[in-house]
XYZ file of C-alpha atoms in Angstrom:
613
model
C -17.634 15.109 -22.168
C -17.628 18.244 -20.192
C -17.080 16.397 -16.756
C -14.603 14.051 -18.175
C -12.610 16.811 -19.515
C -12.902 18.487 -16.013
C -11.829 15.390 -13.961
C -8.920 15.018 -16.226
C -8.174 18.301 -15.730
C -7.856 17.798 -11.790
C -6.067 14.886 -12.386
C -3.580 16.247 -14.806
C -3.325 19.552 -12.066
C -2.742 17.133 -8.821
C -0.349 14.268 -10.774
C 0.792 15.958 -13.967
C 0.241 14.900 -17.917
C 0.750 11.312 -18.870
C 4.076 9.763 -19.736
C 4.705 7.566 -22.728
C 6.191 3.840 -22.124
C 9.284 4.833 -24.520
C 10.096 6.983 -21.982
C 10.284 4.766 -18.859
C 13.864 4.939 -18.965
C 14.230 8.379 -18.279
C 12.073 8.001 -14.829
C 15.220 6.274 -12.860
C 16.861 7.337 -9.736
C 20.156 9.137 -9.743
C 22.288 7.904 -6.788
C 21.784 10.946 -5.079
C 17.675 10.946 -5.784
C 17.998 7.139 -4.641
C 19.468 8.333 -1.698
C 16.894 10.642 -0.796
C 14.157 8.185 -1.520
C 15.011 4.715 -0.678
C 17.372 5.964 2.529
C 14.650 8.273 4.094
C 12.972 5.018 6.268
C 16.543 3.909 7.221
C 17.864 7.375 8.426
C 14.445 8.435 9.836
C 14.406 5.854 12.133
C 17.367 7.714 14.246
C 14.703 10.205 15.367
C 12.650 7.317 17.594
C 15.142 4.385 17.857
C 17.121 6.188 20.558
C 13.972 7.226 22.243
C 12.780 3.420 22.342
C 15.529 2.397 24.532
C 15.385 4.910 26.359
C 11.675 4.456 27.077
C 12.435 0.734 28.399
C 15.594 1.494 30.078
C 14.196 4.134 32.052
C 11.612 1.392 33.467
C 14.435 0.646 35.827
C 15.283 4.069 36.732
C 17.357 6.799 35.238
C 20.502 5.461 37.210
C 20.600 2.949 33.992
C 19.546 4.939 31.182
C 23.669 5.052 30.530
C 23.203 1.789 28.812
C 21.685 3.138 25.688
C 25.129 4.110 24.147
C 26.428 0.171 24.445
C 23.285 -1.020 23.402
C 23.278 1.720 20.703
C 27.067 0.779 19.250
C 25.834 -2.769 19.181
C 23.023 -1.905 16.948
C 25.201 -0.063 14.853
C 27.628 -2.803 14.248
C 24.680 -5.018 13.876
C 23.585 -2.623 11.027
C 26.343 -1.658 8.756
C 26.929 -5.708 8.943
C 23.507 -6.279 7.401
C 23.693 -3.471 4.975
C 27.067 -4.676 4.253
C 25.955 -8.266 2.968
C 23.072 -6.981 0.986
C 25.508 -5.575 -1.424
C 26.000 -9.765 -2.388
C 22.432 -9.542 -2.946
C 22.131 -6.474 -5.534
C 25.263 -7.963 -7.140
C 23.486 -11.291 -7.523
C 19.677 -10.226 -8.341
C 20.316 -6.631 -10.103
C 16.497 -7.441 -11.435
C 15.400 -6.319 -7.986
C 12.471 -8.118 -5.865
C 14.424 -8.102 -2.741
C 13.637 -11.027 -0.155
C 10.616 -12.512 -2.293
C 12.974 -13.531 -5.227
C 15.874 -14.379 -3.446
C 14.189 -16.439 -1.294
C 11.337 -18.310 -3.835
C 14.584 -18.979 -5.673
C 16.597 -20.510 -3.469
C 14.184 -21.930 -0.419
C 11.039 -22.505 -2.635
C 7.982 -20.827 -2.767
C 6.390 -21.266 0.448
C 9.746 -19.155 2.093
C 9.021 -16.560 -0.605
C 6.049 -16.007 0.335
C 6.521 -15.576 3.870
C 9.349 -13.018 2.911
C 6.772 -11.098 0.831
C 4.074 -10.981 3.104
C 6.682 -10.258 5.887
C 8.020 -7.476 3.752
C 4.429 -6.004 2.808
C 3.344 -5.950 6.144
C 6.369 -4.103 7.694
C 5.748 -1.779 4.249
C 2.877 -0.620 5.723
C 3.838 -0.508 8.994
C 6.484 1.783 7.998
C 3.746 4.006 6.448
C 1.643 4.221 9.592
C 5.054 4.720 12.093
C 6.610 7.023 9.924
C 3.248 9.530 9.641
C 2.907 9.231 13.470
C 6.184 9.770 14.453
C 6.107 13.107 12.359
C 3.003 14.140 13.718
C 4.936 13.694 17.283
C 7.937 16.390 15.840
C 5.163 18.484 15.262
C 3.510 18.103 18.308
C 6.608 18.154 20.391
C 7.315 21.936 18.671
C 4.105 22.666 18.348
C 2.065 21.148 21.158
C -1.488 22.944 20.355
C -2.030 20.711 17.822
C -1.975 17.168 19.644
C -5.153 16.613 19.906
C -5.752 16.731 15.666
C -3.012 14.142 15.377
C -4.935 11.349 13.598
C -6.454 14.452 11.090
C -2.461 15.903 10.412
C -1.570 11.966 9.993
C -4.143 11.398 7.153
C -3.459 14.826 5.692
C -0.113 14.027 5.045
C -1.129 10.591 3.552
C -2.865 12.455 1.109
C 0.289 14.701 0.367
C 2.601 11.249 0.215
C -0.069 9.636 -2.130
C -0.335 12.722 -4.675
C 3.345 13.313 -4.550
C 3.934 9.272 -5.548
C 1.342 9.407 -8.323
C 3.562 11.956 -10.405
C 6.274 9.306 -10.636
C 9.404 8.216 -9.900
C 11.651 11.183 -11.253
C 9.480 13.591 -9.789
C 8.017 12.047 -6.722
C 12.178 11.917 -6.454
C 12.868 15.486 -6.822
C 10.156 16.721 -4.519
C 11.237 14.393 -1.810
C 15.104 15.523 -2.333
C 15.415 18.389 -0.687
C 13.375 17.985 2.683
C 16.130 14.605 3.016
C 19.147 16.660 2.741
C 17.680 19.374 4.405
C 17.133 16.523 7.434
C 20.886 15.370 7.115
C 22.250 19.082 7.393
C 20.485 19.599 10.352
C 20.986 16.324 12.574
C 24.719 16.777 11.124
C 24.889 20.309 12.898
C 22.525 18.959 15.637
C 25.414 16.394 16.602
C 28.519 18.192 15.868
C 27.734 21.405 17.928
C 26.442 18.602 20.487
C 29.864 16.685 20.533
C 31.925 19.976 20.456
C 29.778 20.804 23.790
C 30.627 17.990 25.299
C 33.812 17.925 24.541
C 34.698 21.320 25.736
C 32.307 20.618 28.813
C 29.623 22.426 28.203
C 26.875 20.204 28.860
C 23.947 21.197 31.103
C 21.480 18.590 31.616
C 18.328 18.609 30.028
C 15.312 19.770 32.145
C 12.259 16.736 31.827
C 9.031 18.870 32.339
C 7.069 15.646 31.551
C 9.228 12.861 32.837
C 8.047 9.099 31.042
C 9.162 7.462 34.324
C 10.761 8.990 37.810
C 11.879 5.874 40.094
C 12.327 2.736 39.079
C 9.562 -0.046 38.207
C 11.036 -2.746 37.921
C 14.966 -4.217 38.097
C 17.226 -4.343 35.787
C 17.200 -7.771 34.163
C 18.700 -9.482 31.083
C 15.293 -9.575 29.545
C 15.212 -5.663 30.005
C 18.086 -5.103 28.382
C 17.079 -7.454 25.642
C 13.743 -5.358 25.061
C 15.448 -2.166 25.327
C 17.647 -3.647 22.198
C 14.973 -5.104 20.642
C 13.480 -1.608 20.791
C 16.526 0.186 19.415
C 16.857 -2.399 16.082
C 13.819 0.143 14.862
C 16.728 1.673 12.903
C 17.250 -1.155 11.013
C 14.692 -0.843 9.412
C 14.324 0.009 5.436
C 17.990 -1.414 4.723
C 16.696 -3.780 2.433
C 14.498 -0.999 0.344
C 17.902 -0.278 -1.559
C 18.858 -3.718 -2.272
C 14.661 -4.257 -3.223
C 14.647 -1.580 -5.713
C 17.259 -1.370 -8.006
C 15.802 -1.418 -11.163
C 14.833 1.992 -9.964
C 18.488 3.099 -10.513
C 19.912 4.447 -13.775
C 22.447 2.234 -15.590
C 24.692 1.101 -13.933
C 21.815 -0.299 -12.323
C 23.690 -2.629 -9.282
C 27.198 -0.197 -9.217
C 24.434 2.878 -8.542
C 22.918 0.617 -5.792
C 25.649 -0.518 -4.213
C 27.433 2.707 -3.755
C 24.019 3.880 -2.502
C 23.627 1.250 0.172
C 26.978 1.925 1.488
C 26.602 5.795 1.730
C 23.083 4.865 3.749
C 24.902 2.929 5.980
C 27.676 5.153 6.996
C 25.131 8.228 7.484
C 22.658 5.579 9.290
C 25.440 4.525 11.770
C 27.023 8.337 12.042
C 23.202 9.558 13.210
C 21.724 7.059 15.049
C 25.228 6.472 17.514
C 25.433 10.318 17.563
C 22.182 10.724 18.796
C 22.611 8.361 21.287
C 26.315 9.385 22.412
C 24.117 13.117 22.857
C 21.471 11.863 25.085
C 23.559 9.612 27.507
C 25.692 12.699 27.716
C 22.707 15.170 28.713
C 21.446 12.705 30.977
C 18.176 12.776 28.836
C 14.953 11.757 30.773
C 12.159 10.502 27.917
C 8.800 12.614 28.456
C 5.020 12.282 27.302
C 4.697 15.046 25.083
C 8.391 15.533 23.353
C 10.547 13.736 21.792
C 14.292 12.899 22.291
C 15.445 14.936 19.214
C 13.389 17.681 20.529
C 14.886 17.615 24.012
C 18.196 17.259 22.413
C 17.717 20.085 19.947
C 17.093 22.359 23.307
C 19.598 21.418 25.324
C 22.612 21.685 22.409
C 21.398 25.067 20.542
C 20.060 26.670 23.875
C 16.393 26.749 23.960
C 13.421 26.956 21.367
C 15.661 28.736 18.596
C 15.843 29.005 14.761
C 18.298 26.238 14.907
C 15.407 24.223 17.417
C 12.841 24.420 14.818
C 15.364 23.641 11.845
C 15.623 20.425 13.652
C 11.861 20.226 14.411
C 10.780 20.749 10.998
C 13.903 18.197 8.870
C 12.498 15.703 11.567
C 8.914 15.988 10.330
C 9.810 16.093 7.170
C 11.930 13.054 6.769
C 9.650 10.954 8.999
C 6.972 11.520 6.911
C 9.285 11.048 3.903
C 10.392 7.974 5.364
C 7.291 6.321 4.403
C 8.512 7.160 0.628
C 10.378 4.314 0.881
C 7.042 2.057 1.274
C 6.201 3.940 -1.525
C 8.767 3.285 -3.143
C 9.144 -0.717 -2.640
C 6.087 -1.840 -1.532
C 4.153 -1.065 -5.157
C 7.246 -2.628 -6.884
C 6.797 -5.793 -4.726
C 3.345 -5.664 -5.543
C 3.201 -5.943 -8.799
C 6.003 -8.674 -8.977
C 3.360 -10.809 -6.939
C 0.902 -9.901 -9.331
C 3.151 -11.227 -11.895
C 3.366 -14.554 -10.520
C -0.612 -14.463 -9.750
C -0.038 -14.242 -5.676
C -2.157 -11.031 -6.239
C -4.605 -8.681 -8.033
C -3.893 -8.524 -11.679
C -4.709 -4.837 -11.515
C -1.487 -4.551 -9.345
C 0.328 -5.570 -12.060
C -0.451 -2.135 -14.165
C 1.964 1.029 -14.273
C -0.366 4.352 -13.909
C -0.181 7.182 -16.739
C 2.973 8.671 -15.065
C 4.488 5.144 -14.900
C 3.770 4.519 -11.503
C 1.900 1.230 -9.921
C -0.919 3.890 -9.141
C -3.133 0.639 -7.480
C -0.126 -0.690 -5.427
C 0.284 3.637 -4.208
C -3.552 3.346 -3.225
C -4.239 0.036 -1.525
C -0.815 0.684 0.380
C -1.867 4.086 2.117
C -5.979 2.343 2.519
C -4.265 0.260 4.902
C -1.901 2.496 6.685
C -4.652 5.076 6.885
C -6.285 2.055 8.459
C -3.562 1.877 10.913
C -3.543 5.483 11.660
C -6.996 5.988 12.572
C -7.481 2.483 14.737
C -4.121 3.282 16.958
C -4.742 6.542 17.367
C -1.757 8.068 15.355
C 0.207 7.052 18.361
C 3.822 6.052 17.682
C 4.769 3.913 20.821
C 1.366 1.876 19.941
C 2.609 1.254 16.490
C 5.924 0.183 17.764
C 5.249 -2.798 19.143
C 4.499 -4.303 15.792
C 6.930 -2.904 13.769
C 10.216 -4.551 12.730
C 9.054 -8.543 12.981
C 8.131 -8.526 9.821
C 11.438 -7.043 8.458
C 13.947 -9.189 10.781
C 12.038 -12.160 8.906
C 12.651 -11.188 5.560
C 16.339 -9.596 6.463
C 16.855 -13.655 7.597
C 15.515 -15.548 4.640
C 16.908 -13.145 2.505
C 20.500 -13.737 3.663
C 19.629 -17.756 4.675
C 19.210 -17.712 0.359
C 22.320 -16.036 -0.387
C 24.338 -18.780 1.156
C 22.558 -21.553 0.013
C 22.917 -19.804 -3.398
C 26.984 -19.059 -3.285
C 27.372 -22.561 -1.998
C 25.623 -24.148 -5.000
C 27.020 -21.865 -7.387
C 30.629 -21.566 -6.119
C 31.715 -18.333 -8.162
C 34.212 -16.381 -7.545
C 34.836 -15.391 -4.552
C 32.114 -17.611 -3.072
C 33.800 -18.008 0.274
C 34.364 -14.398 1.449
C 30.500 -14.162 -0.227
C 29.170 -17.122 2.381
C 31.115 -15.735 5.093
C 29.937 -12.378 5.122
C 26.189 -13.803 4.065
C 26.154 -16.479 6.605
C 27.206 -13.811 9.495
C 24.097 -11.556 8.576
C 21.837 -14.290 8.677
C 23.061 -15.593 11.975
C 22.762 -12.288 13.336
C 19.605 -11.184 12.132
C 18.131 -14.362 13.195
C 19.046 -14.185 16.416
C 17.223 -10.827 16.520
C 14.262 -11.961 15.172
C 13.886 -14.529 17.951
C 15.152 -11.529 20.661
C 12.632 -9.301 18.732
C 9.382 -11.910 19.195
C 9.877 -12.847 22.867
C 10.460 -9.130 24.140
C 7.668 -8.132 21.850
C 4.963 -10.826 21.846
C 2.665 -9.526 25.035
C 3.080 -5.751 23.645
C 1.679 -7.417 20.086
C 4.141 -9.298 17.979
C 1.833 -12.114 18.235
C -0.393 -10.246 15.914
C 2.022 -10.268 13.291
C 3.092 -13.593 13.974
C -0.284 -14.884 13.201
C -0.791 -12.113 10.603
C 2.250 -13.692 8.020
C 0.428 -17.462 7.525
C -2.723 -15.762 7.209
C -1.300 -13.650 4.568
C 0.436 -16.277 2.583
C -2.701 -18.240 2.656
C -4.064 -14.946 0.898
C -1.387 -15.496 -1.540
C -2.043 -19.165 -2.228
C -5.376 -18.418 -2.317
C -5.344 -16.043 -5.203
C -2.840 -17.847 -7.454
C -5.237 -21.307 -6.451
C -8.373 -18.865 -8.091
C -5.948 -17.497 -11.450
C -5.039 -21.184 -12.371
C -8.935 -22.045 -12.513
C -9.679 -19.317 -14.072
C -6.700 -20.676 -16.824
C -8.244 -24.227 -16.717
C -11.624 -22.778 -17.764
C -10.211 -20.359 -20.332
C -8.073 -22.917 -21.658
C -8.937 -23.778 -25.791
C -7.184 -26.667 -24.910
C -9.938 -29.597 -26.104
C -12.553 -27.039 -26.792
C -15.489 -27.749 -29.426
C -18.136 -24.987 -30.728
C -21.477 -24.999 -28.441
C -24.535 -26.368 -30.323
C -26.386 -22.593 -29.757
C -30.001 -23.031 -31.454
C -31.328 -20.343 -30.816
C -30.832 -16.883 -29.268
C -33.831 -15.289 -27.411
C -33.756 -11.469 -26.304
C -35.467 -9.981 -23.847
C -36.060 -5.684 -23.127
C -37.418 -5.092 -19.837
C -39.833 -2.101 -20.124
C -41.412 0.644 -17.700
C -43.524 2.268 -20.408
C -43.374 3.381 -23.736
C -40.364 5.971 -24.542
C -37.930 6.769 -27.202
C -35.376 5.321 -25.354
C -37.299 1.959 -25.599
C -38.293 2.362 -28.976
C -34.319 2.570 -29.509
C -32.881 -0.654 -27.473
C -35.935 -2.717 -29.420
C -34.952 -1.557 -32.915
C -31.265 -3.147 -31.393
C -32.738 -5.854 -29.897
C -33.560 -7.087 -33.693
C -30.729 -7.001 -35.061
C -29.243 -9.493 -32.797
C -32.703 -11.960 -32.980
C -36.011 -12.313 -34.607
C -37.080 -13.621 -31.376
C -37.565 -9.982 -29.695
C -39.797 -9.888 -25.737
C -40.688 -6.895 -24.063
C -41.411 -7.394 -20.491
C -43.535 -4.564 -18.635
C -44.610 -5.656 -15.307
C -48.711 -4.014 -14.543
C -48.214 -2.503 -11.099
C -51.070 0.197 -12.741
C -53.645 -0.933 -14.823
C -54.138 2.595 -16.273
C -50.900 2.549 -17.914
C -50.332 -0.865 -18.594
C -54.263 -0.017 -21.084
C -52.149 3.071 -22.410
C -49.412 0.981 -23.437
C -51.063 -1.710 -25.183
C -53.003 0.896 -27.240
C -49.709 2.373 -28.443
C -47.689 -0.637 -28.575
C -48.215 -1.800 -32.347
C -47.926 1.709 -33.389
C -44.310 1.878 -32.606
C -42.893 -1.492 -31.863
C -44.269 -3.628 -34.678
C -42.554 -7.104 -35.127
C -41.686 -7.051 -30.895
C -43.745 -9.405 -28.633
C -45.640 -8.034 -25.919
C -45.209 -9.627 -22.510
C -46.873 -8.040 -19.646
C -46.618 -9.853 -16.120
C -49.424 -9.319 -13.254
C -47.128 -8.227 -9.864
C -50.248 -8.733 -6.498
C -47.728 -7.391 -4.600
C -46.665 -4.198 -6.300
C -42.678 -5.630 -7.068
C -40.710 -4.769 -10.259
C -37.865 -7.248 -9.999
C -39.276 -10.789 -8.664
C -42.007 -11.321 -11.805
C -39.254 -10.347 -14.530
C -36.617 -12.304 -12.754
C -39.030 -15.077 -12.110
C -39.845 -15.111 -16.548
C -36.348 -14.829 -17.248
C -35.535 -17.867 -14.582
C -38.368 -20.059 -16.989
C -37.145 -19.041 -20.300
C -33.727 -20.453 -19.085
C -35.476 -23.311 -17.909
C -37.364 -23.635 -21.545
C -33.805 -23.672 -22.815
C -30.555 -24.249 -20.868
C -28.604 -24.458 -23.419
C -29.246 -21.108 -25.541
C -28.301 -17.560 -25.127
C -30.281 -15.257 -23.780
C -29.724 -11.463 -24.003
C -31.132 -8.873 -21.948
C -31.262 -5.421 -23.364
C -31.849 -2.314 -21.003
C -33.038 0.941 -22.432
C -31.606 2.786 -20.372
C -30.820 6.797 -20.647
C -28.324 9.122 -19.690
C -28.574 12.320 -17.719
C -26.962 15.471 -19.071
C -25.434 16.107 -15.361
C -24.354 13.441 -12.947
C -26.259 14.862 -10.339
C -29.434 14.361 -12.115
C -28.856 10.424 -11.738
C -30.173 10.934 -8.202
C -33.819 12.068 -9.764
C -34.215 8.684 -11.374
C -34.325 5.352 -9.957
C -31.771 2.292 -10.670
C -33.971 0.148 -11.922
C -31.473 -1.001 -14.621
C -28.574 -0.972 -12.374
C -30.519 -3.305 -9.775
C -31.102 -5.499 -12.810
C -27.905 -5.903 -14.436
C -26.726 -6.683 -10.759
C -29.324 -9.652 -10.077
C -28.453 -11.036 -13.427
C -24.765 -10.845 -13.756
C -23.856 -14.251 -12.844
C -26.437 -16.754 -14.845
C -24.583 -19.063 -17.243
C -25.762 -18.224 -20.828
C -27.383 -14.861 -20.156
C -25.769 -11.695 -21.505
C -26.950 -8.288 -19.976
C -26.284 -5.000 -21.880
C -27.516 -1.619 -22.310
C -28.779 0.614 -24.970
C -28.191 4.047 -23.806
C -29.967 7.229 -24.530
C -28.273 10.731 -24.387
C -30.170 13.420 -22.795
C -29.472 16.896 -24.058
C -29.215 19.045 -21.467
């Protein structure tokens, strides 16, 4: 009782007391908590998209690294556009579930699925990018500490994970501030920076580490494509608003909605400011430091108070950003659950009322992630955003084909606006898999089937399980008898005990003991009627000295004796005062209940004993 009490304890300390279900109403998002929480991925993703096509335009020397404001402005327009049409989707499925449910409703189940496991893949993805790219702020301002990057990455896992398992309200207001505190920053990061240029003030930006210094290859439309493909990392987590908005307070879809659209704006405003800044100071990508760092140099004049204000928002929302994962990829979880394309367990809200097993498996695998690529960013890149562009495409793919079987009101504009996001975003997905495949798109490409076949092949197992279950035709079992068997190690109170149970349940009562010493095996026949009167006797020679294979080979011939009847196998088995004492005793029982857990007819319990300490 005393450890229990103690482990709750730490668990009450690290996630906080548990909340009631009558009170699940009260852990929604405000707009401006939803904000902070579902936008963080979106507007994160401004402190490495710019630096991604940079890092492929500069392959062709610096003379071209101009392009990234174009390219940038087309991304934008490309993004607001997207965002723009999911509002159609939170106005049609308010009940949340994002891609998944749009797209099982409307192009079956086999396109939900690959939406889902499109969606969960680029969830954790997100995780693993997000961590990294923070550690890289940190780095960039703090370069002693590179080489402990995958340690700092998993450290702040930890953080994300404890902070999620408090809840939604609270995992809200903890994450809050650090967002706004981001925004304020890369606000005053890009207005000084404008005003600067503007009033011609702009010095270029020394490159101490340059990525690249002549040109490797030529400029080519397939360059420029990559370099896009590159920069459409900023796209990612639109859809976490339009995925969770049953997290919103009532107005659920009206909350949303104005959410999405404030994203959008402050998406566009960042990510084309930060690239309008580094065209302007002729910014050279390095090894070592980021863009925003670089930038944050060059416009507030050196490594200032205003430098590490930058420094530390950036590491903060890029690890934040992976709160929207957090945030989504639980909640998609357990919808899959619900429709028996997953674990059953996923299915379960925590004691604070969050999916606490959707919080855990999701950071197993971006720790996963972390630790294999080294906690390296540009490594992670490569297989980011696939998975998104697919679901951004079958999400707005259903959308038409829903307005043009429903014809509402305003159906037309609906399809219009629908039918230009999925046009777009498709064509991005294909840009997005041909620049991408050698650098490791192909991965995920043959990652989503193999996922979905996952899916299938869980709901396949649930609807046996149902057949089996089902009372549908079911008669009594002709049970004659019911035989119960205790194995033994000697003679003890504890075995005393589990036989005076063991009658109860049968008047056809066996101890085992297996003579591996003949000493104690004449010890315990001497004693035996003394204290277990009415319990047969069974001892078993063992030549070779082995516990298990003589009891399981008796047990394997009473079944044989009787196929049809229950058999019951009762372990004395007692309990250590401490947990550390376990390791003084062997497993006997454990090893046991383990070799016998999956015979047809045969029950295996335990009659414990409490030692007193």
């Amino acid at each position: 009782m005393a450890e229990s009490l103690s482990w709750q304890t730490i668990k009450q300390a690290l996630v906080g007391k548990p909340i009631p279900s009558h009170l699940a109403h009260h852990e929604r998002f405000s707009k401006t908590t939803g904000l902070a929480v579902l936008s963080s991925d979106a507007m994160s993703s401004v402190a490495y998209a710019t630096e991604e096509v940079l890092r492929v335009l500069v392959i062709a020397g610096t003379s071209y690294l101009w392009y990234v404001a174009p390219i940038s402005g087309l991304i934008a327009a490309l993004l607001f556009t997207v965002a723009f049409s999911y509002r159609y989707t939170i106005s049609a499925y308010p009940q949340g579930g994002g891609a998944f449910i749009v797209s099982k409703e409307n192009l079956g189940d086999n396109f939900g699925l690959i939406a889902a496991a499109s969606l969960m893949i680029d969830y954790i993805l997100t995780v693993a990018v997000s961590v990294a790219a923070g550690v890289s702020a940190l780095v960039s301002a703090f370069p002693a500490v590179g080489e402990h990057r995958v340690a700092i990455g998993l450290l702040l896992l930890v953080l994300l994970v404890i902070g999620n398992l408090r809840g939604v309200r609270e995992s809200g207001a903890i994450f809050a501030l650090p967002t706004y505190f981001f925004l304020f920053s890369m606000l005053t990061l890009i207005v000084v920076g404008v005003w600067r240029v503007w009033s011609g003030q702009v010095v270029p930006i020394e490159s101490l580490d340059p990525f690249h210094t002549e040109a490797a290859a030529p400029m080519t439309i397939f360059l420029v494509l990559r370099a896009f493909s590159n920069g459409c990392t900023a796209m990612t987590g639109i859809e976490a608003v339009a995925d969770g908005v049953p997290a919103f307070r009532p107005p659920e879809p009206r909350n949303a909605r104005a959410t999405l659209l404030i994203m959008a704006v402050l998406c566009v405003v960042l990510f084309t400011g930060i690239s309008f800044l580094a065209s302007r100071y002729q910014v050279i990508p390095q090894m070592e430091e980021t863009i925003v760092s670089m930038l944050a140099r060059g416009v507030f004049g050196g490594r200032n108070i205003l430098y590490y204000c930058v420094q530390i928002s950036t590491l903060f929302i890029l690890v934040l950003a992976a709160n929207t994962a957090y945030a989504d990829f639980p909640r998609l979880a357990s919808i899959l659950a619900r429709e028996r394309f997953l674990a059953r367990q996923l299915l379960n809200q925590g004691d604070r009322l969050a999916f606490s097993n959707g919080i855990l498996l999701l950071t197993f695998f971006a720790g996963v992630l972390i630790v294999i690529f080294g906690g390296d960013t540009h490594a992670l890149i490569p297989l980011y955003m696939l998975g998104v562009f697919v679901s951004f495409t079958l999400s707005q793919t259903s959308m038409v084909r829903k307005r043009l079987r429903e014809r509402g009101d305003g159906w037309r504009s609906a399809v219009a606006v629908n039918a230009v996001g999925a046009t777009l975003t498709a064509i991005v997905l294909v840009i997005v898999a041909v620049t991408k495949f050698e650098e490791g798109a192909w991965i995920i490409i043959l990652l989503i089937p193999f996922v979905v076949l996952i899916f299938k092949s869980i709901r396949r197992h649930y609807r046996m399980v149902g057949r089996q279950l089902s009372l549908e035709g079911w008669e009594a079992g002709d049970y004659k008898r019911h035989t119960v068997i205790v194995p033994i190690g000697g003679l003890h109170r504890a075995v005393v005990e589990a036989l005076e149970y063991s009658r109860q349940l049968s008047t056809d009562v066996r101890a085992v003991y297996v003579d591996i010493d003949p000493t104690a095996t004449t010890e315990l026949r001497k004693n035996w009627d003394k204290y277990c009167q009415g319990a047969q006797l069974v001892v078993l020679d063992s030549p070779f000295r082995s516990l298990m294979e003589p009891l399981l080979e008796y047990i394997e011939n009473v079944e044989r004796e009787r196929p049809e009847d229950f058999l019951t196998i009762v372990m004395p088995e007692f309990v250590p005062a401490r947990w550390w004492h376990h390791l003084l005793h062997n497993q006997r029982a454990f090893l046991i209940k383990t070799a016998l857990h999956f015979r047809r007819n045969t029950v295996v319990t335990s009659v414990p004993f409490h030692l007193r300490r």
